[in-house]
């Protein structure tokens, strides 16, 4: 992975940090950030929410999937300053009053992970998928979950978990 | 990532003013291509102009029976828009064949047109690449060129344009509405993307100080006889090796009009109107389709690793025309071959 910050060829004055507000898991966070900080790094390094994972940092794995204003996106390819004012939900914000979200419970019921590195992204993605309401069949779920890679290959159990959460099995 | 200034213009005029004032500035919309390239040091803007909140999110019917799509409509919303699904299903299908749902939720209509090539060497700043560093040479011609082009190449560059959506827009003969310091203009889709020639650093005919405001679809959507086939190294979430958008108008079993565009094979969505015209008046049979496919690929040339694309494209064209004629478009979820 290349280093995260370098000086451009010609000098430019270092931009001021930009004040932004995010509502993360229902709580308002006021931050001052450099424009180049990704939403992923903001969650992990500035808000200490390390449930969201960095796999590739290039949109190729889905480990960083979170919900922004209810839609699933890759937080590694988003600048936090672009999302000023948005509502962000991470895996830490899914359980309510100590009760796991049905998708989280289904992942446990179906043993839908091995190492667990992709899991928070898979779960957030599945929550987004169910909200979209476009997937019915197993093929459609697989296709619309293809943005989440599982290197352990837990796919059959992930599918079963999502079907359970959708009210199928 | 490099350091850069960030601004959020209040309206389109402000965005144009800002980009015209700073040659090292770039727009950011969904961010899915420009941020990726910035992390690899391929793009090094000194200033990002965030256009993502400009009011370019409408999907509206036009007076001439077509549709106008704002440049900031997310790819996912466009593909599920009821009028697009009903009247331009080839566009809905091609969009769904690309990237992942998370990326489609972020990616904008305008940004999709301007996404840059996925040529391995374009991404690797340690290697020569005429597109990234004009005059440095092309590493792909004698290198790993499995993904690269077989049609319309030049000695300077054999890159492909990676978009799926654009292959459908080429078949639909969309128009690109742009605004710049000199006002607004409309670019026909076939004139939007360029062939590499001697200037592969220029992907499109959009001027650096212009903004895409909308895509216009003409009335004809070919909603009955169409398909979008995408062939790639894995079933989903991979760029096309070869893709084909095919649209037919039939009279009984005779072809009245045929349109074909190929993705993954050239620096722009590849159309050959002369070959398409040879299909007009022909019976919609395998023989007609095969002779069109042969003609379309006659001048195709591989560079070693991508030699297989020539035959793959030929067969994909025959299959696409067959699917279109039968009214059995490729499913983007189960990918079953029909
Ligand atoms: C892992 C991965 C897999 C992918 N797979 C596919 C695939 O299979 N098929 C496919 O088609 N695509 C694929 N994509 C690419 C994706 O579709 C594009 O990155 C996306 O469409 C770009 O849109 P954006 O709004 O995010 O653009 P941005 O990254 O915001 O911008 C891209 C470029 O366009 C310029 N720009 C943006 N909007 C405008 C405007 N309105 N006017 C003028 N300039 C503008 C920007 O300055 C920038 O140079 C993939 C991407 C990733 C990361
Ligand atoms: S094919 Fe084009 S993009 Fe790829 S190395 Fe050659 S010049 Fe660069
Ligand atoms: S870390 Fe964002 S997609 Fe891999
Ligand atoms: S559980 Fe290990 S990567 Fe998915």
PDB file of C-alpha atoms in Angstrom, chain B residues 77-87:
ATOM      1  CA  UNK B  77     -31.107   4.715  -8.958  1.00  0.00           C
ATOM      2  CA  UNK B  78     -30.930   5.028 -12.720  1.00  0.00           C
ATOM      3  CA  UNK B  79     -30.953   1.282 -13.298  1.00  0.00           C
ATOM      4  CA  UNK B  80     -34.006   0.826 -11.044  1.00  0.00           C
ATOM      5  CA  UNK B  81     -35.918   3.859 -12.317  1.00  0.00           C
ATOM      6  CA  UNK B  82     -39.313   2.521 -13.460  1.00  0.00           C
ATOM      7  CA  UNK B  83     -39.253   4.410 -16.789  1.00  0.00           C
ATOM      8  CA  UNK B  84     -35.683   3.309 -17.531  1.00  0.00           C
ATOM      9  CA  UNK B  85     -36.530  -0.305 -16.688  1.00  0.00           C
ATOM     10  CA  UNK B  86     -39.635  -0.173 -18.881  1.00  0.00           C
ATOM     11  CA  UNK B  87     -38.384   1.844 -21.849  1.00  0.00           C
TER      12      UNK B  87
END
